[in-house]
mmCIF file of N, CA and C in Angstrom:
data_model
loop_
_atom_site.group_PDB
_atom_site.id
_atom_site.type_symbol
_atom_site.label_atom_id
_atom_site.label_comp_id
_atom_site.label_asym_id
_atom_site.label_seq_id
_atom_site.Cartn_x
_atom_site.Cartn_y
_atom_site.Cartn_z
ATOM 1 N N MET Q 1 0.826 -1.207 0.212
ATOM 2 C CA MET Q 1 -0.105 -0.154 -0.087
ATOM 3 C C MET Q 1 1.012 1.494 -0.084
ATOM 4 N N ALA Q 2 0.791 1.979 -1.027
ATOM 5 C CA ALA Q 2 1.735 2.968 -1.180
ATOM 6 C C ALA Q 2 1.238 4.434 -0.488
ATOM 7 N N ASN Q 3 1.715 5.352 0.554
ATOM 8 C CA ASN Q 3 1.504 6.844 0.998
ATOM 9 C C ASN Q 3 0.534 6.150 1.561
ATOM 10 N N VAL Q 4 -0.286 5.843 2.043
ATOM 11 C CA VAL Q 4 -1.448 5.644 2.977
ATOM 12 C C VAL Q 4 -1.213 6.189 4.381
ATOM 13 N N GLN Q 5 -2.009 6.955 4.496
ATOM 14 C CA GLN Q 5 -1.495 7.662 5.688
ATOM 15 C C GLN Q 5 -2.710 7.243 6.993
ATOM 16 N N TYR Q 6 -2.326 6.876 8.041
ATOM 17 C CA TYR Q 6 -2.683 6.720 8.821
ATOM 18 C C TYR Q 6 -4.632 7.414 9.367
ATOM 19 N N TYR Q 7 -4.954 8.643 8.788
ATOM 20 C CA TYR Q 7 -5.841 9.389 8.737
ATOM 21 C C TYR Q 7 -6.893 8.502 7.234
ATOM 22 N N ASP Q 8 -5.761 8.017 6.175
ATOM 23 C CA ASP Q 8 -6.498 7.187 4.959
ATOM 24 C C ASP Q 8 -7.135 6.037 5.506
ATOM 25 N N VAL Q 9 -6.631 5.634 6.471
ATOM 26 C CA VAL Q 9 -7.064 3.537 6.436
ATOM 27 C C VAL Q 9 -8.395 3.635 7.018
ATOM 28 N N ILE Q 10 -9.184 4.526 7.867
ATOM 29 C CA ILE Q 10 -10.312 4.315 8.369
ATOM 30 C C ILE Q 10 -11.052 5.544 7.697
ATOM 31 N N LEU Q 11 -12.082 4.759 7.030
ATOM 32 C CA LEU Q 11 -13.472 5.551 5.754
ATOM 33 C C LEU Q 11 -14.188 5.742 6.787
ATOM 34 N N LYS Q 12 -14.961 4.823 7.701
ATOM 35 C CA LYS Q 12 -16.148 5.453 8.458
ATOM 36 C C LYS Q 12 -16.814 4.560 9.165
ATOM 37 N N PRO Q 13 -17.293 4.934 10.276
ATOM 38 C CA PRO Q 13 -17.806 4.018 10.993
ATOM 39 C C PRO Q 13 -19.224 2.590 10.797
ATOM 40 N N VAL Q 14 -18.952 1.677 10.861
ATOM 41 C CA VAL Q 14 -20.689 0.849 10.676
ATOM 42 C C VAL Q 14 -21.757 1.122 11.686
ATOM 43 N N VAL Q 15 -22.741 1.628 11.631
ATOM 44 C CA VAL Q 15 -23.454 1.951 12.379
ATOM 45 C C VAL Q 15 -24.763 0.859 12.186
ATOM 46 N N THR Q 16 -24.984 -0.162 12.735
ATOM 47 C CA THR Q 16 -25.580 -1.401 12.386
ATOM 48 C C THR Q 16 -26.671 -1.949 14.027
ATOM 49 N N GLU Q 17 -28.034 -2.553 13.836
ATOM 50 C CA GLU Q 17 -27.669 -3.440 15.031
ATOM 51 C C GLU Q 17 -26.665 -4.128 15.824
ATOM 52 N N LYS Q 18 -26.178 -4.897 15.152
ATOM 53 C CA LYS Q 18 -25.051 -5.818 15.598
ATOM 54 C C LYS Q 18 -23.613 -5.434 16.021
ATOM 55 N N SER Q 19 -23.295 -4.268 15.259
ATOM 56 C CA SER Q 19 -22.139 -3.372 15.915
ATOM 57 C C SER Q 19 -22.203 -2.917 16.763
ATOM 58 N N MET Q 20 -24.127 -2.182 16.980
ATOM 59 C CA MET Q 20 -24.393 -1.695 18.388
ATOM 60 C C MET Q 20 -24.387 -2.528 19.609
ATOM 61 N N GLU Q 21 -24.444 -3.641 19.438
ATOM 62 C CA GLU Q 21 -24.691 -4.455 20.785
ATOM 63 C C GLU Q 21 -22.982 -5.145 20.669
ATOM 64 N N LEU Q 22 -22.508 -5.041 19.940
ATOM 65 C CA LEU Q 22 -20.719 -5.634 19.850
ATOM 66 C C LEU Q 22 -19.951 -4.295 21.116
ATOM 67 N N MET Q 23 -20.643 -2.575 20.988
ATOM 68 C CA MET Q 23 -20.172 -1.735 21.424
ATOM 69 C C MET Q 23 -19.845 -2.335 22.964
ATOM 70 N N GLY Q 24 -20.908 -3.394 23.390
ATOM 71 C CA GLY Q 24 -21.317 -3.744 24.986
ATOM 72 C C GLY Q 24 -19.519 -4.353 25.532
ATOM 73 N N GLU Q 25 -18.920 -4.645 24.505
ATOM 74 C CA GLU Q 25 -17.448 -5.720 24.528
ATOM 75 C C GLU Q 25 -16.371 -5.126 24.343
ATOM 76 N N LYS Q 26 -16.816 -3.520 24.083
ATOM 77 C CA LYS Q 26 -15.973 -2.762 23.835
ATOM 78 C C LYS Q 26 -14.893 -3.500 22.044
ATOM 79 N N LYS Q 27 -15.800 -3.858 21.281
ATOM 80 C CA LYS Q 27 -15.746 -3.760 19.675
ATOM 81 C C LYS Q 27 -16.573 -2.905 19.129
ATOM 82 N N TYR Q 28 -15.818 -2.305 18.306
ATOM 83 C CA TYR Q 28 -16.079 -1.378 17.094
ATOM 84 C C TYR Q 28 -15.654 -1.358 15.917
ATOM 85 N N THR Q 29 -17.062 -1.454 14.999
ATOM 86 C CA THR Q 29 -16.827 -1.806 13.774
ATOM 87 C C THR Q 29 -16.325 -0.816 12.468
ATOM 88 N N PHE Q 30 -15.905 -0.888 11.446
ATOM 89 C CA PHE Q 30 -15.192 0.344 10.824
ATOM 90 C C PHE Q 30 -15.294 0.158 9.014
ATOM 91 N N LEU Q 31 -15.373 0.588 8.758
ATOM 92 C CA LEU Q 31 -15.195 0.632 7.489
ATOM 93 C C LEU Q 31 -13.496 1.057 6.659
ATOM 94 N N VAL Q 32 -12.852 0.152 6.480
ATOM 95 C CA VAL Q 32 -11.642 0.330 6.126
ATOM 96 C C VAL Q 32 -11.280 0.626 4.661
ATOM 97 N N HIS Q 33 -10.020 0.808 4.262
ATOM 98 C CA HIS Q 33 -9.371 0.793 2.993
ATOM 99 C C HIS Q 33 -9.178 -0.180 2.500
ATOM 100 N N PRO Q 34 -9.097 -0.759 1.082
ATOM 101 C CA PRO Q 34 -9.113 -1.889 0.766
ATOM 102 C C PRO Q 34 -7.955 -2.748 0.930
ATOM 103 N N GLU Q 35 -6.806 -1.762 0.797
ATOM 104 C CA GLU Q 35 -5.767 -2.548 1.410
ATOM 105 C C GLU Q 35 -4.686 -2.444 2.484
ATOM 106 N N ALA Q 36 -5.824 -2.167 3.704
ATOM 107 C CA ALA Q 36 -5.208 -1.720 4.491
ATOM 108 C C ALA Q 36 -4.763 -3.345 5.451
ATOM 109 N N THR Q 37 -3.623 -3.116 6.235
ATOM 110 C CA THR Q 37 -3.315 -4.398 7.332
ATOM 111 C C THR Q 37 -3.901 -4.110 8.434
ATOM 112 N N LYS Q 38 -3.905 -4.888 9.194
ATOM 113 C CA LYS Q 38 -4.197 -4.961 10.503
ATOM 114 C C LYS Q 38 -3.310 -4.403 11.764
ATOM 115 N N SER Q 39 -2.345 -4.455 11.145
ATOM 116 C CA SER Q 39 -1.355 -3.159 12.173
ATOM 117 C C SER Q 39 -1.580 -1.445 11.601
ATOM 118 N N GLN Q 40 -1.681 -1.942 10.289
ATOM 119 C CA GLN Q 40 -2.244 -0.378 10.111
ATOM 120 C C GLN Q 40 -3.492 0.184 10.741
ATOM 121 N N ILE Q 41 -4.177 -0.684 10.962
ATOM 122 C CA ILE Q 41 -5.532 -0.422 11.162
ATOM 123 C C ILE Q 41 -5.148 -0.682 12.900
ATOM 124 N N LYS Q 42 -4.861 -0.976 13.328
ATOM 125 C CA LYS Q 42 -4.515 -0.850 14.749
ATOM 126 C C LYS Q 42 -3.969 0.629 15.038
ATOM 127 N N GLU Q 43 -3.095 0.806 14.250
ATOM 128 C CA GLU Q 43 -2.089 2.580 14.372
ATOM 129 C C GLU Q 43 -3.191 3.333 14.648
ATOM 130 N N ALA Q 44 -4.149 3.254 13.416
ATOM 131 C CA ALA Q 44 -4.717 4.250 13.008
ATOM 132 C C ALA Q 44 -5.842 5.306 13.684
ATOM 133 N N VAL Q 45 -6.415 3.458 14.618
ATOM 134 C CA VAL Q 45 -7.465 3.458 15.647
ATOM 135 C C VAL Q 45 -6.812 4.603 16.966
ATOM 136 N N GLU Q 46 -5.126 3.979 17.403
ATOM 137 C CA GLU Q 46 -4.725 4.288 18.269
ATOM 138 C C GLU Q 46 -4.188 5.631 17.972
ATOM 139 N N LYS Q 47 -4.170 6.363 16.675
ATOM 140 C CA LYS Q 47 -3.297 7.586 16.833
ATOM 141 C C LYS Q 47 -4.965 8.335 17.108
ATOM 142 N N MET Q 48 -5.991 8.223 15.843
ATOM 143 C CA MET Q 48 -6.940 9.003 16.198
ATOM 144 C C MET Q 48 -8.158 9.389 16.992
ATOM 145 N N PHE Q 49 -7.873 8.003 17.717
ATOM 146 C CA PHE Q 49 -8.999 8.216 19.318
ATOM 147 C C PHE Q 49 -8.158 8.018 20.123
ATOM 148 N N ALA Q 50 -7.601 9.448 20.813
ATOM 149 C CA ALA Q 50 -6.705 9.294 21.539
ATOM 150 C C ALA Q 50 -7.184 8.868 23.145
ATOM 151 N N GLY Q 51 -5.895 7.866 23.989
ATOM 152 C CA GLY Q 51 -6.392 7.048 25.057
ATOM 153 C C GLY Q 51 -6.689 5.783 24.991
ATOM 154 N N THR Q 52 -7.254 5.345 23.336
ATOM 155 C CA THR Q 52 -7.227 3.664 23.038
ATOM 156 C C THR Q 52 -6.243 3.088 22.843
ATOM 157 N N LYS Q 53 -6.463 1.911 23.707
ATOM 158 C CA LYS Q 53 -5.817 0.661 23.380
ATOM 159 C C LYS Q 53 -5.997 -0.498 22.376
ATOM 160 N N VAL Q 54 -5.686 -0.688 21.349
ATOM 161 C CA VAL Q 54 -6.099 -1.741 20.931
ATOM 162 C C VAL Q 54 -5.718 -3.283 20.865
ATOM 163 N N GLU Q 55 -6.483 -4.073 21.679
ATOM 164 C CA GLU Q 55 -6.227 -5.640 21.595
ATOM 165 C C GLU Q 55 -6.497 -6.611 20.606
ATOM 166 N N LYS Q 56 -7.059 -6.247 20.028
ATOM 167 C CA LYS Q 56 -6.920 -7.565 18.499
ATOM 168 C C LYS Q 56 -8.044 -6.499 17.964
ATOM 169 N N VAL Q 57 -7.433 -6.621 16.217
ATOM 170 C CA VAL Q 57 -8.347 -6.233 14.997
ATOM 171 C C VAL Q 57 -8.833 -7.864 14.036
ATOM 172 N N ASN Q 58 -9.731 -8.037 13.983
ATOM 173 C CA ASN Q 58 -10.154 -8.479 12.758
ATOM 174 C C ASN Q 58 -11.258 -8.110 11.560
ATOM 175 N N THR Q 59 -10.699 -8.277 10.262
ATOM 176 C CA THR Q 59 -11.037 -7.841 9.368
ATOM 177 C C THR Q 59 -11.721 -8.618 8.386
ATOM 178 N N MET Q 60 -12.498 -8.465 7.276
ATOM 179 C CA MET Q 60 -12.901 -8.854 6.427
ATOM 180 C C MET Q 60 -13.409 -8.438 5.574
ATOM 181 N N ASN Q 61 -13.302 -9.293 3.879
ATOM 182 C CA ASN Q 61 -13.219 -8.605 2.826
ATOM 183 C C ASN Q 61 -14.830 -8.798 2.166
ATOM 184 N N ASN Q 62 -15.579 -7.915 1.505
ATOM 185 C CA ASN Q 62 -16.809 -8.729 1.036
ATOM 186 C C ASN Q 62 -16.681 -7.996 -0.313
ATOM 187 N N ASP Q 63 -16.980 -8.732 -1.204
ATOM 188 C CA ASP Q 63 -17.230 -8.812 -2.424
ATOM 189 C C ASP Q 63 -18.354 -7.418 -3.158
ATOM 190 N N GLY Q 64 -18.115 -7.142 -4.541
ATOM 191 C CA GLY Q 64 -19.304 -5.965 -4.459
ATOM 192 C C GLY Q 64 -20.680 -6.753 -4.999
ATOM 193 N N LYS Q 65 -21.662 -6.003 -4.712
ATOM 194 C CA LYS Q 65 -23.177 -6.356 -5.145
ATOM 195 C C LYS Q 65 -23.083 -6.631 -6.293
ATOM 196 N N LYS Q 66 -24.169 -7.237 -7.383
ATOM 197 C CA LYS Q 66 -24.491 -7.433 -8.501
ATOM 198 C C LYS Q 66 -25.528 -6.298 -8.641
ATOM 199 N N LYS Q 67 -25.783 -5.163 -9.339
ATOM 200 C CA LYS Q 67 -26.709 -4.761 -9.794
ATOM 201 C C LYS Q 67 -27.284 -4.261 -10.837
ATOM 202 N N ARG Q 68 -28.515 -4.135 -11.477
ATOM 203 C CA ARG Q 68 -29.181 -3.840 -12.417
ATOM 204 C C ARG Q 68 -28.693 -2.391 -13.043
ATOM 205 N N VAL Q 69 -28.332 -2.383 -14.163
ATOM 206 C CA VAL Q 69 -28.031 -0.890 -14.838
ATOM 207 C C VAL Q 69 -28.927 -0.885 -16.124
ATOM 208 N N ARG Q 70 -29.623 0.141 -16.010
ATOM 209 C CA ARG Q 70 -30.182 0.486 -17.811
ATOM 210 C C ARG Q 70 -30.910 -0.483 -18.452
ATOM 211 N N GLY Q 71 -32.169 -1.402 -17.477
ATOM 212 C CA GLY Q 71 -32.708 -2.281 -18.630
ATOM 213 C C GLY Q 71 -32.702 -3.509 -17.663
ATOM 214 N N THR Q 72 -33.002 -4.778 -18.500
ATOM 215 C CA THR Q 72 -33.049 -5.798 -17.724
ATOM 216 C C THR Q 72 -31.841 -6.834 -17.592
ATOM 217 N N TYR Q 73 -31.131 -6.779 -19.046
ATOM 218 C CA TYR Q 73 -29.738 -7.409 -18.985
ATOM 219 C C TYR Q 73 -28.474 -6.860 -18.586
ATOM 220 N N ASN Q 74 -28.643 -5.802 -18.288
ATOM 221 C CA ASN Q 74 -26.963 -5.148 -18.477
ATOM 222 C C ASN Q 74 -26.850 -5.024 -16.502
ATOM 223 N N PHE Q 75 -25.349 -5.735 -16.164
ATOM 224 C CA PHE Q 75 -25.754 -5.627 -15.165
ATOM 225 C C PHE Q 75 -24.088 -5.182 -14.282
ATOM 226 N N GLY Q 76 -23.911 -4.224 -13.335
ATOM 227 C CA GLY Q 76 -22.472 -4.005 -13.030
ATOM 228 C C GLY Q 76 -22.644 -4.325 -11.318
ATOM 229 N N LYS Q 77 -21.351 -4.088 -11.119
ATOM 230 C CA LYS Q 77 -21.150 -4.257 -9.206
ATOM 231 C C LYS Q 77 -20.682 -2.790 -9.105
ATOM 232 N N THR Q 78 -20.892 -3.519 -7.584
ATOM 233 C CA THR Q 78 -20.668 -2.085 -6.766
ATOM 234 C C THR Q 78 -19.290 -2.652 -5.982
ATOM 235 N N ALA Q 79 -18.814 -1.477 -5.518
ATOM 236 C CA ALA Q 79 -17.371 -1.721 -5.460
ATOM 237 C C ALA Q 79 -17.121 -2.975 -3.839
ATOM 238 N N LYS Q 80 -15.889 -2.988 -3.720
ATOM 239 C CA LYS Q 80 -15.325 -3.996 -2.934
ATOM 240 C C LYS Q 80 -15.176 -3.201 -2.070
ATOM 241 N N THR Q 81 -15.577 -3.814 -0.532
ATOM 242 C CA THR Q 81 -15.443 -3.239 0.787
ATOM 243 C C THR Q 81 -14.648 -3.644 1.711
ATOM 244 N N LYS Q 82 -14.342 -3.281 2.605
ATOM 245 C CA LYS Q 82 -13.432 -4.205 3.931
ATOM 246 C C LYS Q 82 -14.117 -3.502 4.606
ATOM 247 N N LYS Q 83 -14.081 -4.416 6.263
ATOM 248 C CA LYS Q 83 -14.814 -4.079 7.052
ATOM 249 C C LYS Q 83 -13.445 -4.355 8.826
ATOM 250 N N ALA Q 84 -13.278 -3.739 9.766
ATOM 251 C CA ALA Q 84 -12.305 -4.364 10.511
ATOM 252 C C ALA Q 84 -13.482 -3.661 11.547
ATOM 253 N N ILE Q 85 -12.939 -5.155 12.649
ATOM 254 C CA ILE Q 85 -13.839 -5.665 13.859
ATOM 255 C C ILE Q 85 -12.735 -5.014 14.992
ATOM 256 N N VAL Q 86 -12.553 -4.089 15.430
ATOM 257 C CA VAL Q 86 -11.179 -3.380 16.643
ATOM 258 C C VAL Q 86 -12.154 -3.878 17.657
ATOM 259 N N LYS Q 87 -11.251 -4.876 18.649
ATOM 260 C CA LYS Q 87 -11.561 -4.954 20.140
ATOM 261 C C LYS Q 87 -10.255 -4.529 21.105
ATOM 262 N N LEU Q 88 -10.772 -3.360 21.802
ATOM 263 C CA LEU Q 88 -10.171 -2.434 22.763
ATOM 264 C C LEU Q 88 -9.821 -3.753 23.897
ATOM 265 N N THR Q 89 -8.700 -3.127 24.568
ATOM 266 C CA THR Q 89 -8.328 -3.089 25.965
ATOM 267 C C THR Q 89 -9.909 -3.138 27.017
ATOM 268 N N GLU Q 90 -9.147 -3.986 28.392
ATOM 269 C CA GLU Q 90 -10.470 -3.574 29.262
ATOM 270 C C GLU Q 90 -10.146 -2.123 29.829
ATOM 271 N N ASP Q 91 -8.568 -1.391 29.962
ATOM 272 C CA ASP Q 91 -8.686 -0.500 31.054
ATOM 273 C C ASP Q 91 -8.413 0.637 29.699
ATOM 274 N N SER Q 92 -8.687 0.706 28.588
ATOM 275 C CA SER Q 92 -8.616 1.495 27.120
ATOM 276 C C SER Q 92 -9.907 2.062 27.445
ATOM 277 N N ALA Q 93 -9.596 3.827 27.231
ATOM 278 C CA ALA Q 93 -10.840 4.643 27.189
ATOM 279 C C ALA Q 93 -12.002 3.890 25.787
ATOM 280 N N ASP Q 94 -13.260 5.092 25.953
ATOM 281 C CA ASP Q 94 -14.231 4.127 24.850
ATOM 282 C C ASP Q 94 -14.098 5.397 24.281
ATOM 283 N N ILE Q 95 -14.534 4.744 22.690
ATOM 284 C CA ILE Q 95 -14.704 6.019 21.514
ATOM 285 C C ILE Q 95 -15.790 6.259 21.129
ATOM 286 N N GLU Q 96 -15.358 8.082 21.243
ATOM 287 C CA GLU Q 96 -16.384 9.360 21.664
ATOM 288 C C GLU Q 96 -17.407 9.269 20.206
ATOM 289 N N ILE Q 97 -17.284 8.751 19.114
ATOM 290 C CA ILE Q 97 -18.339 9.175 17.942
ATOM 291 C C ILE Q 97 -19.408 8.023 18.298
ATOM 292 N N PHE Q 98 -19.123 6.991 19.150
ATOM 293 C CA PHE Q 98 -20.435 6.048 18.952
ATOM 294 C C PHE Q 98 -20.982 6.351 20.286
ATOM 295 N N GLN Q 99 -20.736 7.271 21.047
ATOM 296 C CA GLN Q 99 -21.415 7.731 22.261
ATOM 297 C C GLN Q 99 -22.951 8.386 22.068
ATOM 298 N N GLY Q 100 -23.864 8.164 22.589
ATOM 299 C CA GLY Q 100 -25.058 9.111 22.580
ATOM 300 C C GLY Q 100 -25.986 8.677 20.828
ATOM 301 N N LEU Q 101 -25.449 7.228 20.528
ATOM 302 C CA LEU Q 101 -26.689 6.742 19.497
ATOM 303 C C LEU Q 101 -27.573 5.229 19.993
#
């Protein structure tokens, strides 16, 4: 991955029912850059959110979905995505962007 800074690694948080339940276990879900590694994701979370300490990072690659484009027999695909579930240590501070949701 060429010249991707830590603030380019995390694209946006994932806000779903399942990700909200995981927050009770100090697990946070983010959409990340498709070429980001686990160590880059860990570094980005610790730098972007002060007081956080990452214990573990799990990633998953999702293929693009098939979508119909202009008619009945024309198909295209949406972009591939990558999600990361970040588990924080017990003594770590919570991530503020998820507070109040």
